[in-house]
PDB file of C-alpha atoms in Angstrom:
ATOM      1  CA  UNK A   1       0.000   0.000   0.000  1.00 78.00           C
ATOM      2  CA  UNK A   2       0.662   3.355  -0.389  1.00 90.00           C
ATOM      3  CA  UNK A   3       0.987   6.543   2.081  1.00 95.00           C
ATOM      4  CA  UNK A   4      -0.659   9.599   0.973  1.00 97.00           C
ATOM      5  CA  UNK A   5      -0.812  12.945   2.524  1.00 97.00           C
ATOM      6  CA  UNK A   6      -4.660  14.615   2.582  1.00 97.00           C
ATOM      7  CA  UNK A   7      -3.482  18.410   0.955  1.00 98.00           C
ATOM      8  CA  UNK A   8      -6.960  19.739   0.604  1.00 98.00           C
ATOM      9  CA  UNK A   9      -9.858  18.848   2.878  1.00 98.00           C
ATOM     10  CA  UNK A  10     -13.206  20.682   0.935  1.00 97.00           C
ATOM     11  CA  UNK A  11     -16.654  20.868   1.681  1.00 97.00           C
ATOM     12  CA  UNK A  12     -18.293  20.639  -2.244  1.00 97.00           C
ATOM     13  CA  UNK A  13     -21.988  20.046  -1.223  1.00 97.00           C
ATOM     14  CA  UNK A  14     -24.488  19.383   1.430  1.00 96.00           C
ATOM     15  CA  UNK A  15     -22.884  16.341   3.587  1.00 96.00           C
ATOM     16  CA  UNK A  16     -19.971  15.952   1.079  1.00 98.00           C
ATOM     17  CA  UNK A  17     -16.107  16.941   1.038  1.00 98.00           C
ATOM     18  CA  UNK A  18     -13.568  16.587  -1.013  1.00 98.00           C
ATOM     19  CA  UNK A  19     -10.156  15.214  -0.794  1.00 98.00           C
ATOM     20  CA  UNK A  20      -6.948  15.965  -2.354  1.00 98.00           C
ATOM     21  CA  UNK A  21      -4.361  13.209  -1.549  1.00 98.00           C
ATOM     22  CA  UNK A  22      -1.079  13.290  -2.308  1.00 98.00           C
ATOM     23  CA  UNK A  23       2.650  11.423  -1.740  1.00 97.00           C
ATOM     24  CA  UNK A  24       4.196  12.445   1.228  1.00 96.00           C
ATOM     25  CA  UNK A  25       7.477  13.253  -0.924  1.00 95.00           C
ATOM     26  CA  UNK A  26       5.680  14.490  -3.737  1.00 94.00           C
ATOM     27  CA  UNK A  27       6.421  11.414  -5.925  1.00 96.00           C
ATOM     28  CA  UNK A  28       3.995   9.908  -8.301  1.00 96.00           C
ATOM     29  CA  UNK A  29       0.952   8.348  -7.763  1.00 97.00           C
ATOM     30  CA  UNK A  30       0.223   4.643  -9.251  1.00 96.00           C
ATOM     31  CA  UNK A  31      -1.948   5.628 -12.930  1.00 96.00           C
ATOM     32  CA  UNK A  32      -5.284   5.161 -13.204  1.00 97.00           C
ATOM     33  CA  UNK A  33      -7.897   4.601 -15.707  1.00 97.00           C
ATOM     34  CA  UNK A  34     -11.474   6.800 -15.474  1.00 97.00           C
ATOM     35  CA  UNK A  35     -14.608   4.635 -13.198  1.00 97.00           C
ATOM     36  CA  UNK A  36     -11.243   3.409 -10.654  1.00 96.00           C
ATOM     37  CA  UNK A  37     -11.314   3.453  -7.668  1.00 95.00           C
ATOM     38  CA  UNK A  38      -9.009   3.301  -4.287  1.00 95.00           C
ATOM     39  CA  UNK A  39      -9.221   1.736  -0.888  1.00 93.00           C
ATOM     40  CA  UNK A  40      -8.779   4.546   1.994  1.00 94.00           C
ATOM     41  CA  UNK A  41      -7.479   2.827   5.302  1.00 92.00           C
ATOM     42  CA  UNK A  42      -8.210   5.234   7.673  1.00 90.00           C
ATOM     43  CA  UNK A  43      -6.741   6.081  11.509  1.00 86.00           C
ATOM     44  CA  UNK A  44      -8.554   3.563  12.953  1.00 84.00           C
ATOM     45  CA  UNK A  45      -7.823   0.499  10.423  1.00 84.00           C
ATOM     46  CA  UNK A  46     -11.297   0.964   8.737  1.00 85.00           C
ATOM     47  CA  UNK A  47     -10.940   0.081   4.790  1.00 88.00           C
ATOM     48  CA  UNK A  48     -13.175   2.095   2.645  1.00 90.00           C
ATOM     49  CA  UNK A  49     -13.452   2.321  -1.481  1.00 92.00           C
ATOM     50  CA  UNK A  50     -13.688   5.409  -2.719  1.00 95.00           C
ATOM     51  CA  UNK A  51     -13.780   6.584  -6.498  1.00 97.00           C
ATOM     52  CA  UNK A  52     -11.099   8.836  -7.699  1.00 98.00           C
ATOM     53  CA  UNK A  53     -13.063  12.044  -9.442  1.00 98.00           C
ATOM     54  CA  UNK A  54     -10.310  13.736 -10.558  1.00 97.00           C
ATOM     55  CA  UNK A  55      -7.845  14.830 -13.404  1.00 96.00           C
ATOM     56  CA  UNK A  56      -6.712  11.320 -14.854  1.00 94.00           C
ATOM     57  CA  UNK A  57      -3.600  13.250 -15.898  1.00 95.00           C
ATOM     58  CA  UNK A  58      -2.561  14.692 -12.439  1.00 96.00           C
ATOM     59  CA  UNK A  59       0.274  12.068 -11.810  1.00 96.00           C
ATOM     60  CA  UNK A  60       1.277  14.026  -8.339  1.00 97.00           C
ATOM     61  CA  UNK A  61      -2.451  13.602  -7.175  1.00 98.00           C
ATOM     62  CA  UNK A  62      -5.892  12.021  -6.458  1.00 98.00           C
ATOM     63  CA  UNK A  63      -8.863  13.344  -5.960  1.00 98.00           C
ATOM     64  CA  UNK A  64     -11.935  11.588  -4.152  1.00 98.00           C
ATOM     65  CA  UNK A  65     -15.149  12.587  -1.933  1.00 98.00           C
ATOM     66  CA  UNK A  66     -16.880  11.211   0.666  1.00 97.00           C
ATOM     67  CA  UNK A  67     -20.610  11.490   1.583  1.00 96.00           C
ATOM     68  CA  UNK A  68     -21.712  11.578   5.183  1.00 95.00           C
ATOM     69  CA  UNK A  69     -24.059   9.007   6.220  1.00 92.00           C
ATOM     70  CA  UNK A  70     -24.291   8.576   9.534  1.00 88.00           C
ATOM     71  CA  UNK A  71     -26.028   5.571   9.650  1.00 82.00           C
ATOM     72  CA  UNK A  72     -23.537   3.673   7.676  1.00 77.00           C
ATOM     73  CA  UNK A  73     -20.656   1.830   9.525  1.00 75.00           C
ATOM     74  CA  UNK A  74     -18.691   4.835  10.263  1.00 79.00           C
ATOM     75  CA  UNK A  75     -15.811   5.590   7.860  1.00 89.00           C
ATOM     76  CA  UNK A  76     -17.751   8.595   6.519  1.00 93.00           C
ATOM     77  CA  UNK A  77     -18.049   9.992   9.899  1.00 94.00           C
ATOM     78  CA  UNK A  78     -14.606   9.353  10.275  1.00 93.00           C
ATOM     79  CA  UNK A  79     -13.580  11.131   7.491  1.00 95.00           C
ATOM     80  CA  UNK A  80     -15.738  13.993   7.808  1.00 96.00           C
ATOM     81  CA  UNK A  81     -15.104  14.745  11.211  1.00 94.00           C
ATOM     82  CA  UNK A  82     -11.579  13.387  12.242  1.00 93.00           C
ATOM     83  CA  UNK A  83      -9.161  13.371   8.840  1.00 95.00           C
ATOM     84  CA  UNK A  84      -8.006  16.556   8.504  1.00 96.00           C
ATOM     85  CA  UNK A  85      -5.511  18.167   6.005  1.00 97.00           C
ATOM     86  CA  UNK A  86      -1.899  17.075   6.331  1.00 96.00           C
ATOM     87  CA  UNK A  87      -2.724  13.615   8.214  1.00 96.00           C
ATOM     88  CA  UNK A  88      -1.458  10.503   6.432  1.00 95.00           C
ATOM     89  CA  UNK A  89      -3.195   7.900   5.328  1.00 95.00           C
ATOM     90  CA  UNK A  90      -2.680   4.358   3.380  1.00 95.00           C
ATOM     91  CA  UNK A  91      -4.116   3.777   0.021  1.00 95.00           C
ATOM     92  CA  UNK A  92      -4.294   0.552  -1.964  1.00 92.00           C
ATOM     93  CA  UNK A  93      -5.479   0.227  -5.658  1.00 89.00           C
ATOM     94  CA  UNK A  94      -6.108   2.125  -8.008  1.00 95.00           C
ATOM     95  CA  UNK A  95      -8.956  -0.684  -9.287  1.00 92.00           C
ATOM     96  CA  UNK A  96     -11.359  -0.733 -11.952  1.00 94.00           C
ATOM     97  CA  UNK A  97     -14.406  -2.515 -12.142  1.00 91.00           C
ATOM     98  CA  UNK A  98     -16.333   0.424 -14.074  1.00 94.00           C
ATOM     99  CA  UNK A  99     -14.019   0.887 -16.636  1.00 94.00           C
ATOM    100  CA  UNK A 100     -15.254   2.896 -19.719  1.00 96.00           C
ATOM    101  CA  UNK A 101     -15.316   1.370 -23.207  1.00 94.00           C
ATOM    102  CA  UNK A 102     -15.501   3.347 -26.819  1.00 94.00           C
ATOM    103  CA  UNK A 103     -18.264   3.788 -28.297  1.00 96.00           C
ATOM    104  CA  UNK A 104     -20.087   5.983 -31.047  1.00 97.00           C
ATOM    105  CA  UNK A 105     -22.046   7.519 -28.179  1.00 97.00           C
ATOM    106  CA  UNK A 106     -22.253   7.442 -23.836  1.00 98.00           C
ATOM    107  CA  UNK A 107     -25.240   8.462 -21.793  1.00 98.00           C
ATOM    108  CA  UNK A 108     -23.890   8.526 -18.096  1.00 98.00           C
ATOM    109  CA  UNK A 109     -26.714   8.846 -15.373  1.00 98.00           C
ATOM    110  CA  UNK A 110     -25.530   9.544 -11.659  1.00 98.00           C
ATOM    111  CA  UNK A 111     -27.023  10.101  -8.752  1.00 97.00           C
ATOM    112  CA  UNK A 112     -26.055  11.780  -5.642  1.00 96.00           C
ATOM    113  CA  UNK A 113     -22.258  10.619  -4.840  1.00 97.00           C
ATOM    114  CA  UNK A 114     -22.666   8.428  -7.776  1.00 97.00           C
ATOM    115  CA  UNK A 115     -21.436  11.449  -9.760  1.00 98.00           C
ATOM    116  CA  UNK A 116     -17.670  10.922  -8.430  1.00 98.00           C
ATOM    117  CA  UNK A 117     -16.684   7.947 -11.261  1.00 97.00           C
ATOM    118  CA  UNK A 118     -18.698   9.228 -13.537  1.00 98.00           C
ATOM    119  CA  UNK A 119     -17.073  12.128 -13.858  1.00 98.00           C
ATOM    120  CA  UNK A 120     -13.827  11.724 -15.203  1.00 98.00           C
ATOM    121  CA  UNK A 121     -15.583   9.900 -17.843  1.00 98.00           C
ATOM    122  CA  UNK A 122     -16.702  12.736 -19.526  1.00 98.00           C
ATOM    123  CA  UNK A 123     -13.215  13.809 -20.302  1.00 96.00           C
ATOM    124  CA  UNK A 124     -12.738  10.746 -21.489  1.00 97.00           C
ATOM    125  CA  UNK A 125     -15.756  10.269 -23.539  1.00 97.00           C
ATOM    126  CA  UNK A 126     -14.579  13.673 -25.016  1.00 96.00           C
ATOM    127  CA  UNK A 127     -11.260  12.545 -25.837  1.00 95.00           C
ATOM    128  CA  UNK A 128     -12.405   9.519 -27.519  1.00 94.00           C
ATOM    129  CA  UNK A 129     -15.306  11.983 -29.761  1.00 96.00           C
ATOM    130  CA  UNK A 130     -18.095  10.501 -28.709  1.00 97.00           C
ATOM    131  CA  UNK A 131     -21.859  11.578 -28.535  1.00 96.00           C
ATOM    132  CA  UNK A 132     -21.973  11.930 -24.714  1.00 97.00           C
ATOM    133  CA  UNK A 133     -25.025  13.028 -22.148  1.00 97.00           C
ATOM    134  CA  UNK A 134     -25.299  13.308 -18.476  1.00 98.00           C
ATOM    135  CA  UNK A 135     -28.532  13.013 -16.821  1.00 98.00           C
ATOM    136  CA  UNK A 136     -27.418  13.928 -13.429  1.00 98.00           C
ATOM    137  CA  UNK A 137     -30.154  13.391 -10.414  1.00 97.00           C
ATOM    138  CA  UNK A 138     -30.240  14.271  -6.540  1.00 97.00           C
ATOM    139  CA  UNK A 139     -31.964  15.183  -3.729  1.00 96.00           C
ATOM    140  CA  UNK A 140     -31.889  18.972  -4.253  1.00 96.00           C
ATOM    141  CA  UNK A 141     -29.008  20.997  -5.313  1.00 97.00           C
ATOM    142  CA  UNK A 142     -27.296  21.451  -2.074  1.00 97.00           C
ATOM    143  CA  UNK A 143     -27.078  18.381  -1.789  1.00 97.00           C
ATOM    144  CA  UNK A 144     -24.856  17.650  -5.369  1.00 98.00           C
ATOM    145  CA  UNK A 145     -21.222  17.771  -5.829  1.00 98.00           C
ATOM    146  CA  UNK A 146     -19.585  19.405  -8.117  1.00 98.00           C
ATOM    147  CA  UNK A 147     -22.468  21.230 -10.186  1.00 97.00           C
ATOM    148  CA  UNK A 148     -19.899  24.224 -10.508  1.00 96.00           C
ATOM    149  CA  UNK A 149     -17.924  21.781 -13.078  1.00 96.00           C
ATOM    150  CA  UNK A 150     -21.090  20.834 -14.846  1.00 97.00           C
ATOM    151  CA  UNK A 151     -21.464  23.886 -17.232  1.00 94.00           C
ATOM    152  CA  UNK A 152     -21.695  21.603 -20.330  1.00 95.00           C
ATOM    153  CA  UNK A 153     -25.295  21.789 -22.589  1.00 95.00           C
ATOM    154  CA  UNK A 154     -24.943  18.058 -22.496  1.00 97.00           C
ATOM    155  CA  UNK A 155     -25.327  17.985 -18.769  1.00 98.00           C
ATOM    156  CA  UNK A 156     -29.048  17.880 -17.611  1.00 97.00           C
ATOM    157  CA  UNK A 157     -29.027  18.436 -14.038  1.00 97.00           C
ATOM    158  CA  UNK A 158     -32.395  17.502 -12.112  1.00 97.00           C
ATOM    159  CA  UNK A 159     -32.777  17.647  -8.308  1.00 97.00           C
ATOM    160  CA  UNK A 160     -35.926  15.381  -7.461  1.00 96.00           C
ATOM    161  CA  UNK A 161     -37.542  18.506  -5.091  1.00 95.00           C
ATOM    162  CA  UNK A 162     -37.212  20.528  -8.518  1.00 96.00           C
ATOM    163  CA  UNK A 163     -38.070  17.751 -10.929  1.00 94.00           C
ATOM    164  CA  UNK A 164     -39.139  14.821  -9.193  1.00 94.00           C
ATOM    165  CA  UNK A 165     -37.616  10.834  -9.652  1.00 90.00           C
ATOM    166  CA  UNK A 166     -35.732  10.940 -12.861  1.00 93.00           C
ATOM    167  CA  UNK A 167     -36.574  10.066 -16.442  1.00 93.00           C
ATOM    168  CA  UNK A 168     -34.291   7.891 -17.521  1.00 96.00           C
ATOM    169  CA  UNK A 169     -33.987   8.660 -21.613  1.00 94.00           C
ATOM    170  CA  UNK A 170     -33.794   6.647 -24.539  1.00 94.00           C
ATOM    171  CA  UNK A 171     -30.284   6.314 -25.615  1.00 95.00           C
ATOM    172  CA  UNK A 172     -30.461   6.281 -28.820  1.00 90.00           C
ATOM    173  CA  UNK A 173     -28.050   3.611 -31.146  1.00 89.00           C
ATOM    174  CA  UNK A 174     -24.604   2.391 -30.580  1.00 93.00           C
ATOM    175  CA  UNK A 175     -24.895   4.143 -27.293  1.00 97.00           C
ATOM    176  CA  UNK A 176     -22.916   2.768 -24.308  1.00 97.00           C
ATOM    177  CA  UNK A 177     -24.971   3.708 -21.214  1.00 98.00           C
ATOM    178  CA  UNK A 178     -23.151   4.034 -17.499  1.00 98.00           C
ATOM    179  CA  UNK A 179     -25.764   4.123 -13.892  1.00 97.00           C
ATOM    180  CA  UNK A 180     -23.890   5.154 -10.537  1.00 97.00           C
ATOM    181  CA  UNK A 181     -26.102   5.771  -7.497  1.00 95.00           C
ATOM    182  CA  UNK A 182     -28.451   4.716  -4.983  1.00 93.00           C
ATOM    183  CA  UNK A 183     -30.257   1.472  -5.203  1.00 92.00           C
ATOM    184  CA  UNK A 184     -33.188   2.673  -7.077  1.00 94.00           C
ATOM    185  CA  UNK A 185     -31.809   4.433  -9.198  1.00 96.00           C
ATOM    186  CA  UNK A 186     -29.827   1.250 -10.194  1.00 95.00           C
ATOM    187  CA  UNK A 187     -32.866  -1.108 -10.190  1.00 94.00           C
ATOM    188  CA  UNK A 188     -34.785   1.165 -12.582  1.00 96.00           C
ATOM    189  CA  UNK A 189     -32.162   1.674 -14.750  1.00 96.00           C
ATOM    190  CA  UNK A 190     -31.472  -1.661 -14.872  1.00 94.00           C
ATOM    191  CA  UNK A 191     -35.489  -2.620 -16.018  1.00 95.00           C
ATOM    192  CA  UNK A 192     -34.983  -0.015 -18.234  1.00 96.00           C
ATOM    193  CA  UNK A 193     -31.877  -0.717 -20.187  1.00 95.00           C
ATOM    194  CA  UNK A 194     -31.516  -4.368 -19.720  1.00 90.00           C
ATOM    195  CA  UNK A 195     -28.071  -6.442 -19.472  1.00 84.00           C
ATOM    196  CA  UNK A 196     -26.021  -4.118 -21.309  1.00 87.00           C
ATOM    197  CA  UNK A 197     -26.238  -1.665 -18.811  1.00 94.00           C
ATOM    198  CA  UNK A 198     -22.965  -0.822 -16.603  1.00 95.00           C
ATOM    199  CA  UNK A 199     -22.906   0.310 -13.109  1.00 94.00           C
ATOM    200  CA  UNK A 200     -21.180   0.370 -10.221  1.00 91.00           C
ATOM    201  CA  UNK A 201     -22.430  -0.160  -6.427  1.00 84.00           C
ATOM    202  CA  UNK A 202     -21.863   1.764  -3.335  1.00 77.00           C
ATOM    203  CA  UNK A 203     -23.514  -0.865  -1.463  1.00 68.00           C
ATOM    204  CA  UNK A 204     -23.840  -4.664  -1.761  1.00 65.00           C
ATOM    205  CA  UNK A 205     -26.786  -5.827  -4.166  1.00 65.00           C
ATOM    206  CA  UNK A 206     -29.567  -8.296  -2.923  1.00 56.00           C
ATOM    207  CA  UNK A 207     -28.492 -11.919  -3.513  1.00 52.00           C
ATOM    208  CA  UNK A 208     -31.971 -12.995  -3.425  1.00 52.00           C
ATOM    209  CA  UNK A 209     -32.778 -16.837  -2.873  1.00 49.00           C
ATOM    210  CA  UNK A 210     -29.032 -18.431  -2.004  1.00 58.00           C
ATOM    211  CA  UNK A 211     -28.332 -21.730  -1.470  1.00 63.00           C
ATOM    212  CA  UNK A 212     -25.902 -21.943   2.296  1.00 80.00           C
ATOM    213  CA  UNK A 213     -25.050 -25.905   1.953  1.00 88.00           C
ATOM    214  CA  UNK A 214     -21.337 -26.626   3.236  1.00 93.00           C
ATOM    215  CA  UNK A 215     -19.088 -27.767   0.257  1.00 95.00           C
ATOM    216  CA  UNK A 216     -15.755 -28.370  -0.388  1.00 95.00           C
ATOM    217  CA  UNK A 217     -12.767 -25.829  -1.734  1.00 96.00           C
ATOM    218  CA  UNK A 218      -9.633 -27.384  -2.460  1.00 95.00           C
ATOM    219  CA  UNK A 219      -6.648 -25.303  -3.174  1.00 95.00           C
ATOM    220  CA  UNK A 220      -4.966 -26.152  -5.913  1.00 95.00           C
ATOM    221  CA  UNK A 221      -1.124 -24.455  -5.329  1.00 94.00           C
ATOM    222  CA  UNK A 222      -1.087 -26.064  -1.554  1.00 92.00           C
ATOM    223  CA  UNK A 223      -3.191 -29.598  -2.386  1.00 92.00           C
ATOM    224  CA  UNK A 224      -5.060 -28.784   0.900  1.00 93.00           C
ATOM    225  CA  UNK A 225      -8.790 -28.482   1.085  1.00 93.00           C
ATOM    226  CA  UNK A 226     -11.455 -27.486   3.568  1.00 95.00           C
ATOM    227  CA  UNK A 227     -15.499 -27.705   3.858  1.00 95.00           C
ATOM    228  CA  UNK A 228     -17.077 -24.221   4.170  1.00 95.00           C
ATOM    229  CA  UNK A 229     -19.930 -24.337   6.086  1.00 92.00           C
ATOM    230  CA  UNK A 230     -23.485 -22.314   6.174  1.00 90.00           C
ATOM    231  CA  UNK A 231     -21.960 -19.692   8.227  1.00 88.00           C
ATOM    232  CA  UNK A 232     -18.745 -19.067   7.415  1.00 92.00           C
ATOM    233  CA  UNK A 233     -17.319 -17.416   3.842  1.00 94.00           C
ATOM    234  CA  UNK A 234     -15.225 -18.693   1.608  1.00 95.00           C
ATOM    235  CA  UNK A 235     -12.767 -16.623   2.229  1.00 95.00           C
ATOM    236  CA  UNK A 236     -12.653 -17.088   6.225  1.00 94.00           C
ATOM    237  CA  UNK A 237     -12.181 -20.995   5.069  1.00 94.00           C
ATOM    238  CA  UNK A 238      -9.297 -20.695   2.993  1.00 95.00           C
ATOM    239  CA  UNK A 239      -7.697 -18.201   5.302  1.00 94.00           C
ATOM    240  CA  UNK A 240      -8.299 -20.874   7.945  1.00 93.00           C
ATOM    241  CA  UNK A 241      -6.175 -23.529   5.659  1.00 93.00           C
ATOM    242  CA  UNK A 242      -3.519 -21.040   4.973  1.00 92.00           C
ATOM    243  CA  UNK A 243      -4.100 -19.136   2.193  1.00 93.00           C
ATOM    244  CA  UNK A 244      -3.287 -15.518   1.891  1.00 90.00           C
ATOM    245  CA  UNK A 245      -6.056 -13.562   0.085  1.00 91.00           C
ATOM    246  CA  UNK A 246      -6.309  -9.954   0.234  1.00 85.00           C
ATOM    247  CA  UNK A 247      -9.652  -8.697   0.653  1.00 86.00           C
ATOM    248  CA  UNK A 248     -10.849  -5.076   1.610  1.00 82.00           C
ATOM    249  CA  UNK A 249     -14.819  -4.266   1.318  1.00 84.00           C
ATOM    250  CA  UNK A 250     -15.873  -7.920   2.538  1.00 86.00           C
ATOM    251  CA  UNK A 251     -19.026  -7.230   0.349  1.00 86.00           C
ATOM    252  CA  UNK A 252     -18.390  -8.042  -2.998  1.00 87.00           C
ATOM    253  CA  UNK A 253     -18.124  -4.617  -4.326  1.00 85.00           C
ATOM    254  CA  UNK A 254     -14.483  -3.890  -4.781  1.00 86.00           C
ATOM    255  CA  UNK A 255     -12.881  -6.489  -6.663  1.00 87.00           C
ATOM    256  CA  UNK A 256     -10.244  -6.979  -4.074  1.00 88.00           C
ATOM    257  CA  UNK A 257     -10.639 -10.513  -3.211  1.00 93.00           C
ATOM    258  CA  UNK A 258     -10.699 -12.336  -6.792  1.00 93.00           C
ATOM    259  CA  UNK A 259      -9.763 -15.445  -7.623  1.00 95.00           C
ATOM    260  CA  UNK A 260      -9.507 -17.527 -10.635  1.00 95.00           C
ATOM    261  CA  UNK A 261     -11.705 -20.552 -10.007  1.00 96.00           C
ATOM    262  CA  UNK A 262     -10.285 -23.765 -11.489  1.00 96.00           C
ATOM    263  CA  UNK A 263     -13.152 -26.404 -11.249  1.00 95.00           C
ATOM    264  CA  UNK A 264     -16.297 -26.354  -9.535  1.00 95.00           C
ATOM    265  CA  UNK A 265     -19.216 -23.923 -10.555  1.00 94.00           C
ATOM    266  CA  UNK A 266     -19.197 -20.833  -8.258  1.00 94.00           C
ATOM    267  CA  UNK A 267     -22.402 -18.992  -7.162  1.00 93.00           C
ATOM    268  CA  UNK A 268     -21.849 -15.480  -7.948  1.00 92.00           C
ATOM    269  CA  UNK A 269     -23.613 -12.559  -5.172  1.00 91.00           C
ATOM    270  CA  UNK A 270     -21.183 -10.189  -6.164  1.00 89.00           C
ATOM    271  CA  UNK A 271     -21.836  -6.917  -7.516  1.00 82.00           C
ATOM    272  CA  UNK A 272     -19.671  -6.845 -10.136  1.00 87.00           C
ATOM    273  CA  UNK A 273     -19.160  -9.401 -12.658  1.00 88.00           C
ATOM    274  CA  UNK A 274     -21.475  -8.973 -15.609  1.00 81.00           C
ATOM    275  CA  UNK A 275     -23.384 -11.437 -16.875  1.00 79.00           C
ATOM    276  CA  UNK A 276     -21.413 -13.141 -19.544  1.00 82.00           C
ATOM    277  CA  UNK A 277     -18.041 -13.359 -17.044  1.00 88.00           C
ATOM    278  CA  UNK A 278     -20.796 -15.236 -14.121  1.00 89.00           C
ATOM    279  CA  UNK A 279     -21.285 -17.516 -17.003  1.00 89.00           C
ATOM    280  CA  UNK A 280     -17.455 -18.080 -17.586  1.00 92.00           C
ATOM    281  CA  UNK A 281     -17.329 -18.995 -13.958  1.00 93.00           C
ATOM    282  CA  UNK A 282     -13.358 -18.676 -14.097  1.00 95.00           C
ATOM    283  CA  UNK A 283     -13.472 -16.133 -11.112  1.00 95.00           C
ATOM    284  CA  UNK A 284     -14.920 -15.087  -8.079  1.00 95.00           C
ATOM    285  CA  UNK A 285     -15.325 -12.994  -4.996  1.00 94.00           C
ATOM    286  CA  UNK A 286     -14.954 -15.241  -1.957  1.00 96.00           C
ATOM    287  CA  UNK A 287     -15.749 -12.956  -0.014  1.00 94.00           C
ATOM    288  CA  UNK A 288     -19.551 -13.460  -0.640  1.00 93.00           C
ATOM    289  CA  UNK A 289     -19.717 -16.208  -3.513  1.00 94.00           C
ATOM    290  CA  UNK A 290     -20.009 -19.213  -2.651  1.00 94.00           C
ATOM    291  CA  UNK A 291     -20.526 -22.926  -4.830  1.00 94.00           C
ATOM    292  CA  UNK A 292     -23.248 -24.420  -6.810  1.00 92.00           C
ATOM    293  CA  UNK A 293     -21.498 -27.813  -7.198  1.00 94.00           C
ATOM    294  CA  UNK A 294     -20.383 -29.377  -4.058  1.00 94.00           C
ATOM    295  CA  UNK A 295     -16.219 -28.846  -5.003  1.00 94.00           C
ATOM    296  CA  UNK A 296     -14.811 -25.550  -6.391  1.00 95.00           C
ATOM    297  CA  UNK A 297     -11.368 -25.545  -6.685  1.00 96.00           C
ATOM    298  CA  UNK A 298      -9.354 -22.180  -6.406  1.00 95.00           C
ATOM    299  CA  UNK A 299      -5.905 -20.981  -7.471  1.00 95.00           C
ATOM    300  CA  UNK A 300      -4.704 -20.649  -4.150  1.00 96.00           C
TER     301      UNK A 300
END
């Protein structure tokens, strides 16, 4: 992991700040590709992902924000009221699980925080030529970050106390379309634009109807193997026979944990494989999947 140095601590709406992170010594930071994000280990040893909503061509630094919700499990709170500028903190990534592919033409939507990945996108969609829109929804305008950097005609910005629940648009041909935000937001999007749609999740998606029966993970570099059992993951298991698997959200969201799967036919309640790579079944998230077939056997 990396150390970083918080330069610039920023309040940019209602509940949100902005962070400017850089190296301690000025050096470079690790590249990164628009839709990345990082893990934030904070004071206290709490992991959080956060998506870097910056200039992809800073090299010196990152830029992420945070929205505070104090119900959630506390690294907000810790950010907003305890990390202040010049504290160090570690960083680990940059990951991409939202990564942005050409096309002829991009409709983003975002709502709320789900503007941060989105938005060096539209650089990038810029670089690349293409037809781009941003249908950009919230609870009011207070309440959305960075509207002072959404001057573009292309941008339609529509707080839900101005213009009520958004209408999501058709998007026309060859058009690439991108959904960050709250739950809702996701669901409907996804009913309306079907499997091609990509998105990325601040929090874990429902699994719906799972099957818990123990079964068997052998790992294949060690030749050991262990039963995983209804209440315990797959990736408490393996780290109980010895293997070494980095992990940060626990939740399936951050692509942290993958592994290659070998044999065996995972169960997928991650939220971020698509649907053609669950069909592979060559990887998965043991931090959450789990096995449809009663041996799975990992490169571990």
């Amino acid at each position: 992991m990396d150390r970083v140095r918080v330069t610039r601590k920023q309040q940019v709406a209602e509940d949100v700040v902005a962070l400017r992170l850089e190296h301690p010594r000025g050096q470079r930071l690790p590249d990164w590709t628009p839709g990345a994000h990082i893990d934030l280990v904070l004071p206290n040893g709490v992991t959080r992902q956060y998506s870097l909503c910056g200039d992809r061509w800073d090299a010196h630094s990152y830029r992420i924000a945070v929205l505070r919700e104090p119900d959630g499990r506390g690294g907000s709170v810790q950010v907003h009221d305890e990390l202040i500028e010049g504290a160090e903190v570690s960083i680990g990534g940059p990951r991409n699980n939202f990564s942005l592919v050409p096309s002829p033409a991009h409709l983003f939507i975002a709502g709320g925080i789900g503007i941060t990945p989105i938005l060096p996108m539209l650089a990038a969609a810029e670089r690349l030529g293409s037809r781009w829109r941003l249908l950009y929804g919230g609870r009011r305008r207070a309440s959305m970050a960075f509207l002072d950097e959404l001057t573009d005609r292309r941008v339609v910005v529509a707080p839900q106390d101005e213009t009520g629940l958004l209408d999501l648009p058709d998007p026309g041909a060859d058009c690439a379309v991108y959904c960050c935000g709250p739950e809702p937001l996701l669901e409907a999007a996804e009913r309306r634009y079907g499997p091609g749609l990509r998105t990325e999740r601040f929090a874990a998606k429902s699994a719906g109807a799972v099957d818990d029966r123990p079964f068997r993970v052998e790992l294949a570099r060690s030749g050991s193997s262990v039963t995983v059992g209804p209440d315990v993951s797959v990736l408490e298991a393996v780290r109980g026979a010895g293997a070494s698997v980095l992990s940060s959200c626990t939740q399936g969201l951050c692509g942290t944990c993958e592994t290659a799967v070998l044999a065996g036919e995972p169960e997928h309640r991650d939220s971020i494989l698509d649907d053609s790579e669950r069909e592979r079944g060559d990887c998965m998230f043991p931090c959450v999947s789990r096995a449809r077939t009663d041996r799975l056997v990992l490169d571990l």
